[in-house]
CSV table of C-alpha atoms and ligand atoms in Angstrom, one decimal:
chain,number,residue,atom,x,y,z
S,1432,MET,CA,51.2,29.1,-5.1
S,1433,LYS,CA,51.3,32.8,-6.1
S,1434,ARG,CA,48.1,33.4,-5.7
S,1435,ILE,CA,47.9,32.1,-2.1
S,1436,SER,CA,51.2,34.1,-1.2
S,1437,ASN,CA,50.0,37.0,-1.7
S,1438,VAL,CA,46.5,36.5,0.0
S,1439,ILE,CA,48.3,36.0,2.8
S,1440,HIS,CA,51.1,39.1,1.7
S,1441,SER,CA,48.6,41.6,1.2
S,1442,TRP,CA,47.2,40.9,4.1
S,1443,LYS,CA,50.3,40.7,6.3
S,1444,ARG,CA,51.3,44.4,4.6
S,1445,ASP,CA,47.8,45.3,6.1
S,1446,HIS,CA,48.0,43.7,9.8
S,1447,PRO,CA,51.4,43.9,10.1
S,1448,GLY,CA,52.0,42.4,13.9
S,1449,GLU,CA,49.1,39.8,13.9
S,1450,PRO,CA,48.9,36.3,13.3
S,1451,PHE,CA,47.3,34.9,10.4
S,1452,SER,CA,45.1,32.0,9.7
S,1453,ALA,CA,43.0,31.2,7.2
S,1454,TYR,CA,41.1,29.0,4.4
S,1455,ILE,CA,41.2,30.1,1.6
S,1456,TYR,CA,39.0,29.8,-1.4
S,1457,ASP,CA,39.6,29.6,-5.4
S,1458,LEU,CA,36.7,29.7,-7.0
S,1459,GLY,CA,38.2,30.0,-10.0
S,1460,GLU,CA,39.7,27.0,-9.7
S,1461,LEU,CA,36.9,25.3,-8.4
S,1462,LYS,CA,34.7,26.1,-11.4
S,1463,ARG,CA,37.3,24.6,-13.6
S,1464,HIS,CA,37.3,20.8,-11.6
S,1465,ALA,CA,34.1,20.8,-12.4
S,1466,ALA,CA,33.2,22.0,-15.3
S,1467,ARG,CA,36.2,19.4,-16.2
S,1468,ILE,CA,33.9,16.6,-14.7
S,1469,VAL,CA,31.2,17.4,-15.7
S,1470,ALA,CA,32.3,17.6,-19.4
S,1471,THR,CA,34.1,14.5,-19.2
S,1472,LEU,CA,31.0,12.4,-18.1
S,1473,PRO,CA,29.5,9.6,-20.7
S,1474,ALA,CA,25.9,11.1,-21.6
S,1475,GLY,CA,23.4,9.1,-18.8
S,1476,ALA,CA,25.3,10.4,-16.1
S,1477,ALA,CA,24.8,13.2,-13.7
S,1478,TYR,CA,27.1,15.3,-11.5
S,1479,TYR,CA,25.7,16.7,-8.3
S,1480,TYR,CA,27.6,17.6,-5.3
S,1481,ALA,CA,27.5,16.2,-1.8
S,1482,ILE,CA,28.2,19.8,0.2
S,1483,LYS,CA,29.1,18.1,4.1
S,1484,ALA,CA,31.8,18.2,2.5
S,1485,ASN,CA,32.1,22.7,2.6
S,1486,SER,CA,28.5,24.0,2.7
S,1487,ASP,CA,30.5,27.4,2.6
S,1488,PRO,CA,27.7,29.5,0.0
S,1489,LYS,CA,29.9,31.1,-1.7
S,1490,ILE,CA,30.9,27.4,-2.8
S,1491,ILE,CA,27.7,26.5,-3.6
S,1492,GLU,CA,26.6,29.5,-5.4
S,1493,ALA,CA,29.8,29.1,-7.6
S,1494,LEU,CA,28.3,25.3,-8.5
S,1495,LEU,CA,24.6,25.6,-9.0
S,1496,SER,CA,25.0,27.0,-12.7
S,1497,VAL,CA,27.6,23.5,-12.8
S,1498,ALA,CA,26.1,21.0,-11.4
S,1499,ALA,CA,23.1,19.0,-12.0
S,1500,GLY,CA,22.0,20.1,-8.2
S,1501,PHE,CA,23.6,19.3,-4.4
S,1502,GLU,CA,23.2,16.4,-2.8
S,1503,VAL,CA,22.3,17.4,1.7
S,1504,ALA,CA,22.2,14.6,4.4
S,1505,SER,CA,20.6,17.2,6.6
S,1506,LEU,CA,17.6,19.9,6.4
S,1507,GLY,CA,20.5,22.8,7.4
S,1508,GLU,CA,21.8,21.8,4.3
S,1509,ALA,CA,19.0,21.2,2.8
S,1510,GLU,CA,18.3,25.4,3.4
S,1511,LYS,CA,21.4,26.3,2.7
S,1512,VAL,CA,21.0,25.4,-0.9
S,1513,ARG,CA,17.4,27.0,-1.0
S,1514,GLU,CA,19.6,30.3,0.4
S,1515,VAL,CA,21.5,30.4,-2.7
S,1516,SER,CA,19.0,28.7,-4.8
S,1517,ARG,CA,15.4,28.6,-4.5
S,1518,GLU,CA,15.3,26.3,-7.5
S,1519,ALA,CA,18.4,24.1,-7.6
S,1520,SER,CA,17.3,20.5,-7.8
S,1521,ILE,CA,18.6,18.9,-3.9
S,1522,ILE,CA,18.6,14.7,-3.0
S,1523,PHE,CA,18.0,14.6,0.4
S,1524,GLY,CA,19.6,11.3,2.2
S,1525,GLY,CA,20.9,10.2,5.3
S,1526,PRO,CA,19.8,7.6,8.3
S,1527,GLY,CA,18.1,8.3,10.9
S,1528,LYS,CA,16.1,11.8,9.3
S,1529,THR,CA,13.1,13.0,11.9
S,1530,ASP,CA,9.5,13.2,10.7
S,1531,ASP,CA,9.9,17.4,11.0
S,1532,GLU,CA,13.4,17.3,8.3
S,1533,ILE,CA,11.1,14.8,5.9
S,1534,GLU,CA,8.4,17.5,6.3
S,1535,ASN,CA,10.0,19.9,5.4
S,1536,ALA,CA,13.1,18.8,3.2
S,1537,LEU,CA,9.4,18.1,0.9
S,1538,ARG,CA,8.2,21.6,1.4
S,1539,LEU,CA,11.5,22.6,-0.1
S,1540,ARG,CA,11.3,20.2,-2.9
S,1541,VAL,CA,14.0,18.7,-3.1
S,1542,SER,CA,13.9,16.2,-5.9
S,1543,LEU,CA,15.0,13.0,-4.7
S,1544,LEU,CA,14.7,11.5,-0.9
S,1545,HIS,CA,17.3,9.1,-0.5
S,1546,VAL,CA,15.1,6.4,2.2
S,1547,GLU,CA,17.1,4.4,4.2
S,1548,SER,CA,14.9,1.8,5.9
S,1549,THR,CA,11.4,-0.1,5.3
S,1550,ALA,CA,10.4,1.8,8.7
S,1551,GLU,CA,11.6,4.8,7.0
S,1552,LEU,CA,9.8,4.9,4.0
S,1553,LEU,CA,6.1,4.2,5.8
S,1554,ARG,CA,6.9,7.7,7.3
S,1555,VAL,CA,7.8,9.6,4.3
S,1556,ASN,CA,4.8,7.5,2.5
S,1557,TRP,CA,2.6,9.2,6.0
S,1558,ILE,CA,4.0,12.4,5.5
S,1559,ALA,CA,3.2,12.7,2.0
S,1560,GLU,CA,-0.4,11.8,2.1
S,1561,ARG,CA,-0.4,14.6,5.1
S,1562,LEU,CA,0.9,17.3,2.3
S,1563,ASP,CA,-1.1,16.0,-0.7
S,1564,LEU,CA,2.1,15.1,-2.1
S,1565,LYS,CA,4.0,11.9,-3.9
S,1566,ALA,CA,7.3,12.2,-2.8
S,1567,ASP,CA,10.3,10.9,-5.5
S,1568,ILE,CA,12.1,7.9,-4.0
S,1569,LEU,CA,15.2,5.9,-4.4
S,1570,LEU,CA,16.2,3.1,-2.0
S,1571,ARG,CA,19.6,3.1,-0.3
S,1572,VAL,CA,20.8,-0.3,-0.6
S,1573,ASN,CA,23.4,-1.5,2.0
S,1574,LEU,CA,25.1,-3.9,-0.3
S,1575,ARG,CA,26.0,-6.9,1.0
S,1576,GLY,CA,28.7,-8.1,-1.8
S,1577,PRO,CA,29.6,-10.3,-3.0
S,1578,LEU,CA,31.8,-7.4,-5.4
S,1579,PRO,CA,33.3,-8.0,-8.6
S,1580,ALA,CA,36.6,-8.9,-8.8
S,1581,GLY,CA,39.2,-6.6,-8.1
S,1582,THR,CA,36.5,-4.0,-5.9
S,1583,LEU,CA,37.4,-3.4,-2.6
S,1584,GLN,CA,35.2,-5.2,-0.1
S,1585,MET,CA,34.1,-2.5,1.5
S,1586,CYS,CA,29.9,-2.9,1.9
S,1587,GLY,CA,31.2,-6.8,3.4
S,1588,VAL,CA,30.7,-4.9,7.1
S,1589,PRO,CA,27.6,-4.0,8.8
S,1590,SER,CA,27.2,-0.1,8.5
S,1591,GLN,CA,24.2,2.1,9.8
S,1592,PHE,CA,23.8,3.0,6.4
S,1593,GLY,CA,20.7,1.6,4.2
S,1594,ILE,CA,18.6,-1.1,4.0
S,1595,ASP,CA,20.3,-4.4,4.1
S,1596,GLU,CA,20.6,-6.4,0.3
S,1597,ALA,CA,18.9,-8.8,1.2
S,1598,ASP,CA,15.9,-6.9,2.1
S,1599,ILE,CA,15.3,-4.9,-0.8
S,1600,PRO,CA,12.8,-7.2,-2.9
S,1601,GLN,CA,10.4,-6.7,0.5
S,1602,ALA,CA,11.9,-3.1,0.6
S,1603,ILE,CA,10.3,-2.6,-3.3
S,1604,GLU,CA,7.2,-3.9,-2.6
S,1605,LEU,CA,6.5,-2.4,0.2
S,1606,ALA,CA,7.3,0.6,-2.1
S,1607,GLN,CA,5.2,-0.1,-4.9
S,1608,SER,CA,2.1,-0.3,-1.9
S,1609,CYS,CA,2.5,3.0,-1.0
S,1610,SER,CA,0.3,5.4,-2.4
S,1611,TYR,CA,2.5,8.3,-2.0
S,1612,VAL,CA,5.9,7.7,-2.8
S,1613,ALA,CA,6.9,7.4,-6.4
S,1614,LEU,CA,10.1,4.7,-6.5
S,1615,LYS,CA,12.6,5.9,-9.0
S,1616,GLY,CA,15.5,3.4,-7.7
S,1617,PHE,CA,17.9,2.9,-6.5
S,1618,HIS,CA,21.3,4.7,-4.0
S,1619,PHE,CA,24.3,3.4,-3.5
S,1620,HIS,CA,26.9,5.2,-1.8
S,1621,SER,CA,29.5,3.1,-0.3
S,1622,LEU,CA,33.1,4.5,0.5
S,1623,SER,CA,34.8,7.7,0.7
S,1624,ASN,CA,38.0,8.5,-0.4
S,1625,HIS,CA,39.2,5.4,-3.1
S,1626,LEU,CA,41.7,6.0,-5.2
S,1627,ASP,CA,41.4,3.2,-7.0
S,1628,ALA,CA,39.7,4.1,-11.2
S,1629,HIS,CA,39.6,0.8,-12.0
S,1630,GLN,CA,37.7,-0.9,-9.5
S,1631,HIS,CA,35.8,2.3,-8.8
S,1632,ALA,CA,34.1,2.1,-12.9
S,1633,ALA,CA,33.6,-1.4,-11.8
S,1634,MET,CA,32.0,-0.6,-8.9
S,1635,VAL,CA,29.3,1.2,-10.4
S,1636,GLY,CA,28.7,-1.3,-13.1
S,1637,HIS,CA,27.5,-3.8,-10.1
S,1638,TYR,CA,25.6,-1.0,-9.3
S,1639,ILE,CA,23.4,-1.0,-12.2
S,1640,GLU,CA,23.3,-4.5,-13.1
S,1641,ARG,CA,21.5,-5.1,-9.1
S,1642,ALA,CA,19.5,-2.2,-10.0
S,1643,ARG,CA,18.4,-3.9,-13.5
S,1644,HIS,CA,18.0,-6.3,-11.4
S,1645,TRP,CA,15.4,-5.2,-9.6
S,1646,GLN,CA,14.1,-3.8,-12.3
S,1647,SER,CA,12.7,-6.8,-14.5
S,1648,ARG,CA,12.6,-8.5,-11.1
S,1649,TYR,CA,9.5,-6.7,-10.0
S,1650,GLY,CA,8.7,-4.1,-13.3
S,1651,PHE,CA,8.9,-0.7,-12.1
S,1652,ASP,CA,10.6,2.2,-13.7
S,1653,LEU,CA,14.4,2.5,-13.3
S,1654,HIS,CA,14.6,6.3,-13.1
S,1655,TYR,CA,18.1,6.4,-11.6
S,1656,VAL,CA,20.6,5.0,-9.8
S,1657,ASN,CA,22.6,7.2,-7.9
S,1658,ALA,CA,26.1,5.3,-7.7
S,1659,GLY,CA,27.2,8.1,-4.2
S,1660,GLY,CA,30.5,10.0,-4.0
S,1661,GLY,CA,33.7,8.7,-3.0
S,1662,VAL,CA,36.0,9.2,-5.7
S,1663,GLY,CA,39.2,10.1,-3.7
S,1664,ILE,CA,42.0,12.8,-3.5
S,1665,ASN,CA,45.7,10.6,-3.0
S,1666,TYR,CA,47.0,13.0,-0.2
S,1667,GLU,CA,50.3,11.7,-0.2
S,1668,HIS,CA,50.9,11.1,-3.6
S,1669,LEU,CA,49.6,13.8,-5.4
S,1670,GLU,CA,51.6,12.9,-8.5
S,1671,SER,CA,48.9,10.0,-8.9
S,1672,PRO,CA,45.7,11.1,-8.5
S,1673,PHE,CA,42.3,8.9,-8.9
S,1674,ASP,CA,42.6,8.6,-13.0
S,1675,TRP,CA,39.4,10.8,-13.8
S,1676,GLU,CA,39.7,10.0,-17.5
S,1677,SER,CA,40.1,6.0,-17.1
S,1678,PHE,CA,37.1,6.3,-15.1
S,1679,VAL,CA,34.9,8.0,-17.1
S,1680,GLN,CA,36.3,6.0,-20.0
S,1681,LYS,CA,35.3,2.9,-18.0
S,1682,LEU,CA,32.3,4.2,-17.2
S,1683,GLY,CA,31.0,4.7,-21.0
S,1684,GLN,CA,32.1,0.7,-21.8
S,1685,ILE,CA,30.3,0.1,-19.1
S,1686,ILE,CA,26.6,1.9,-19.8
S,1687,GLY,CA,27.1,1.8,-23.2
S,1688,GLN,CA,26.7,-2.3,-22.5
S,1689,GLU,CA,24.2,-2.8,-20.1
S,1690,ALA,CA,22.2,0.2,-22.3
S,1691,GLY,CA,22.9,-2.5,-25.2
S,1692,GLU,CA,19.6,-3.1,-26.7
S,1693,SER,CA,17.7,-1.1,-24.5
S,1694,ALA,CA,16.5,2.7,-25.7
S,1695,PRO,CA,18.2,5.1,-24.2
S,1696,SER,CA,15.4,6.9,-22.7
S,1697,LEU,CA,14.9,3.1,-20.6
S,1698,PHE,CA,17.8,3.7,-19.1
S,1699,PRO,CA,18.4,4.3,-16.3
S,1700,GLU,CA,20.3,8.1,-15.0
S,1701,ILE,CA,23.6,7.2,-13.2
S,1702,LEU,CA,23.5,10.0,-10.7
S,1703,PHE,CA,27.1,10.6,-8.9
S,1704,GLU,CA,27.0,13.0,-5.6
S,1705,CYS,CA,30.8,13.7,-5.0
S,1706,GLY,CA,32.0,16.2,-2.2
S,1707,ARG,CA,35.9,15.7,-2.0
S,1708,TYR,CA,37.1,14.9,-5.6
S,1709,THR,CA,34.3,18.2,-5.8
S,1710,VAL,CA,36.2,20.5,-3.2
S,1711,ALA,CA,39.2,19.5,-1.9
S,1712,SER,CA,42.0,21.2,-3.8
S,1713,CYS,CA,39.8,24.3,-5.0
S,1714,GLY,CA,40.2,25.0,-1.0
S,1715,TYR,CA,43.9,25.9,1.4
S,1716,TYR,CA,44.5,25.7,4.9
S,1717,ALA,CA,47.1,28.3,6.0
S,1718,ALA,CA,48.7,29.0,9.9
S,1719,GLU,CA,51.2,30.7,10.7
S,1720,VAL,CA,54.4,29.6,13.0
S,1721,LEU,CA,54.0,31.4,16.1
S,1722,ASP,CA,56.9,29.8,17.7
S,1723,ILE,CA,60.1,27.4,17.4
S,1724,LYS,CA,60.9,25.2,19.9
S,1725,ARG,CA,63.3,22.2,20.5
S,1726,ILE,CA,62.7,19.3,23.0
S,1727,GLY,CA,64.8,16.7,23.7
S,1728,GLY,CA,66.1,16.8,20.7
S,1729,SER,CA,62.9,17.0,18.4
S,1730,HIS,CA,62.2,20.4,17.2
S,1731,PHE,CA,58.3,22.1,17.3
S,1732,ALA,CA,56.6,24.9,15.6
S,1733,VAL,CA,53.4,26.4,17.1
S,1734,VAL,CA,51.3,27.5,14.4
S,1735,ASN,CA,48.5,30.0,15.0
S,1736,GLY,CA,45.7,27.3,14.3
S,1737,GLY,CA,46.1,23.9,14.6
S,1738,LEU,CA,43.0,20.8,14.7
S,1739,HIS,CA,40.4,22.3,15.8
S,1740,HIS,CA,40.6,24.5,12.1
S,1741,PHE,CA,41.9,21.9,9.8
S,1742,LEU,CA,40.8,17.8,12.0
S,1743,LEU,CA,41.7,16.6,8.5
S,1744,PRO,CA,44.7,15.1,9.0
S,1745,GLY,CA,44.0,14.4,12.3
S,1746,ALA,CA,41.1,12.4,11.5
S,1747,TRP,CA,42.1,10.0,8.6
S,1748,LYS,CA,45.9,10.0,9.7
S,1749,HIS,CA,47.9,10.6,6.7
S,1750,ARG,CA,50.5,13.3,6.4
S,1751,HIS,CA,48.7,16.4,4.5
S,1752,PRO,CA,51.1,18.3,1.4
S,1753,LEU,CA,51.8,21.2,2.9
S,1754,PHE,CA,54.5,23.6,1.9
S,1755,VAL,CA,56.0,27.5,3.8
S,1756,VAL,CA,54.8,30.5,2.4
S,1757,PRO,CA,57.8,32.9,3.8
S,1758,VAL,CA,56.9,36.5,5.4
S,1759,GLU,CA,59.9,38.6,5.0
S,1760,SER,CA,58.2,41.4,8.1
S,1761,TRP,CA,59.3,40.8,11.5
S,1762,PRO,CA,57.5,43.1,14.0
S,1763,TYR,CA,60.1,42.3,17.6
S,1764,PRO,CA,63.0,44.1,17.9
S,1765,TRP,CA,65.1,40.5,18.5
S,1766,PRO,CA,66.3,37.8,16.4
S,1767,ARG,CA,63.5,35.7,14.6
S,1768,MET,CA,63.7,31.8,16.0
S,1769,GLU,CA,64.5,30.1,12.9
S,1770,ILE,CA,65.5,26.3,11.7
S,1771,HIS,CA,67.6,24.6,8.5
S,1772,ASP,CA,67.3,21.5,7.5
S,1773,LEU,CA,65.9,19.5,10.6
S,1774,PRO,CA,63.1,17.9,10.5
S,1775,VAL,CA,60.1,20.0,11.8
S,1776,THR,CA,56.1,18.5,13.8
S,1777,ILE,CA,54.1,20.9,13.5
S,1778,VAL,CA,51.6,21.4,16.5
S,1779,GLY,CA,47.7,23.5,16.9
S,1780,ARG,CA,47.2,25.2,20.0
S,1781,MET,CA,45.1,23.2,21.6
S,1782,ASN,CA,46.4,22.0,24.8
S,1783,SER,CA,46.6,18.5,23.1
S,1784,THR,CA,49.2,15.7,22.3
S,1785,ARG,CA,47.2,15.3,20.1
S,1786,ASP,CA,46.9,18.8,18.0
S,1787,ILE,CA,49.7,17.7,15.6
S,1788,LEU,CA,48.9,18.5,11.3
S,1789,ALA,CA,52.2,17.3,10.8
S,1790,ARG,CA,55.3,15.2,11.9
S,1791,ASN,CA,59.3,15.2,11.1
S,1792,GLU,CA,58.4,17.3,7.9
S,1793,PRO,CA,61.3,17.5,6.5
S,1794,MET,CA,62.4,22.2,6.4
S,1795,THR,CA,64.9,23.5,4.3
S,1796,ARG,CA,64.0,26.6,6.6
S,1797,LEU,CA,61.2,27.8,8.9
S,1798,ARG,CA,61.7,31.0,10.9
S,1799,ALA,CA,58.8,32.1,13.2
S,1800,GLY,CA,56.3,34.3,11.3
S,1801,ASP,CA,56.8,32.3,8.3
S,1802,VAL,CA,52.6,30.6,7.0
S,1803,LEU,CA,52.9,26.7,6.3
S,1804,VAL,CA,49.8,26.1,3.9
S,1805,PHE,CA,47.9,22.7,3.9
S,1806,PRO,CA,46.7,22.8,0.0
S,1807,TYR,CA,44.2,20.5,-0.6
S,1808,ALA,CA,42.1,21.1,1.9
S,1809,GLY,CA,38.9,22.8,0.7
S,1810,ALA,CA,37.1,19.1,1.3
S,1811,TYR,CA,36.4,18.2,5.2
S,1812,GLY,CA,39.0,20.7,5.8
S,1813,TRP,CA,37.1,23.3,8.0
S,1814,SER,CA,33.8,21.4,8.0
S,1815,ILE,CA,35.0,18.3,10.0
S,1816,SER,CA,36.9,20.8,13.0
S,1817,ALA,CA,36.1,21.6,16.8
S,1818,HIS,CA,36.1,24.4,16.4
S,1819,GLY,CA,34.2,25.6,19.6
S,1820,PHE,CA,36.6,23.8,21.6
S,1821,SER,CA,38.8,25.6,23.8
S,1822,SER,CA,37.1,29.2,23.1
S,1823,LEU,CA,39.8,29.7,20.5
S,1824,GLU,CA,40.2,32.2,17.7
S,1825,HIS,CA,38.1,31.0,14.4
S,1826,PRO,CA,40.3,31.7,10.9
S,1827,GLN,CA,39.5,34.4,8.0
S,1828,PHE,CA,38.3,32.9,5.5
S,1829,PHE,CA,39.2,34.4,2.0
S,1830,VAL,CA,37.4,34.1,-1.2
S,1831,SER,CA,39.1,34.5,-4.7
S,1832,LYS,CA,37.2,34.7,-7.9
S,1833,LEU,CA,40.4,35.7,-10.2
S,1834,ALA,CA,43.8,35.1,-9.7
S,1835,LYS,CA,44.0,38.7,-8.5
S,1836,SER,CA,41.5,39.9,-6.6
S,1837,CYS,CA,40.4,38.2,-3.4
S,1838,ASN,CA,37.4,39.0,-0.9
S,1839,ARG,CA,38.0,38.4,2.9
S,1840,VAL,CA,34.1,37.1,3.9
S,1841,GLN,CA,33.1,37.4,7.3
S,1842,SER,CA,34.7,34.1,9.5
S,1843,LYS,CA,31.6,32.2,11.2
B,1385,PLP,C1,29.5,12.4,2.5
B,1385,PLP,C2,28.7,11.3,1.1
B,1385,PLP,C3,28.8,11.9,-0.3
B,1385,PLP,C4,29.9,12.5,-0.6
B,1385,PLP,O1,31.3,11.9,-0.4
B,1385,PLP,P1,32.3,11.9,-0.8
B,1385,PLP,O2,33.4,10.8,-0.7
B,1385,PLP,O3,33.2,13.5,0.0
B,1385,PLP,O4,32.2,11.9,-2.7
B,1385,PLP,C5,27.9,11.6,-1.2
B,1385,PLP,N1,26.8,10.9,-1.1
B,1385,PLP,C6,26.6,10.7,0.5
B,1385,PLP,C7,24.9,9.9,0.0
B,1385,PLP,C8,27.2,10.9,1.5
B,1385,PLP,O5,26.7,10.6,2.8
């Protein structure tokens, strides 16, 4: 990863003796990846970015011209999108929306509201009436299953999201009786970090089948089936990623079959709102090794960061990929701590036994002053971490557009 090591080396040259920690976002990679997603989706499918995975304005801006729009889960997120673009299409979802959020989301001209309960449906209608507008909504469905054979049973367990599948008929009738909402379809987002492309496509097929069943039974124009996000990153086995090509191929077949005889204009648009899959690969979390020590026969490397910067491996309890960027400069007049061909546990500065970024990682060589880099850190990295913990320093943020230019942006 030449580009990443360039960023680290050039910063270290300019800041001798200062320990490094940063998120580095490669916007060139992001745009290439997103453009490929969009180009390979079959006709009749649209791609949104779920910004809670990473709501850095530079990321939103980079995706403006590629994505069909943005999915947001709070008013704050809707405002973040609006700060970057007055026009971008926004889909607003999430359980427990307040009246203030619903009102201001409508004022910010969101394209669709995901309604998560019948009580919320009544509130949306009531607020839209006050604003004298009609709110386009999707009903969020909490599927009971059974799902098609082979798919994960991700919805069989009750959760706080959406409306129980059994109550959808009642919710449709209620929506049809509300003068200030227009029912445009259904929203299904049932899982995160799914790795099986065939199952994922079959699941989307199931969503379409359910939505069309309700459409034919209750007779309304079905404009959208939102299939949510959930496409995964195989962090522990990067060599066998989610098979996107198979997914879009199977999806194309499903859409073709389901559309069948009906005119294309009568078939709903299938929306995707991918967070993790969109931004994971463009981000790197990097932290310098401050200390290396041996305790009771185990080796620990303490880095200038930790789970308060990068909670992801702690949250998912997975083995996150990492690599070492060797740094040759050493500012002290004594030799560097150094280990060879040993397993090392990478820990952070949180003063907590849980602050472990990686356990027993085999290391050919690691020295104090080298920088450890965690790739695939662009999604749910900084955004889910407890930055305020113990008043520890925040990392820097670097955003690169091209291989060479890399601008430091203000840390937040
Ligand atoms: C978080 C979320 C997403 C994005 O999920 P990923 O697993 O990151 O793709 C999409 N839709 C909704 C409603 C969400 O809450």
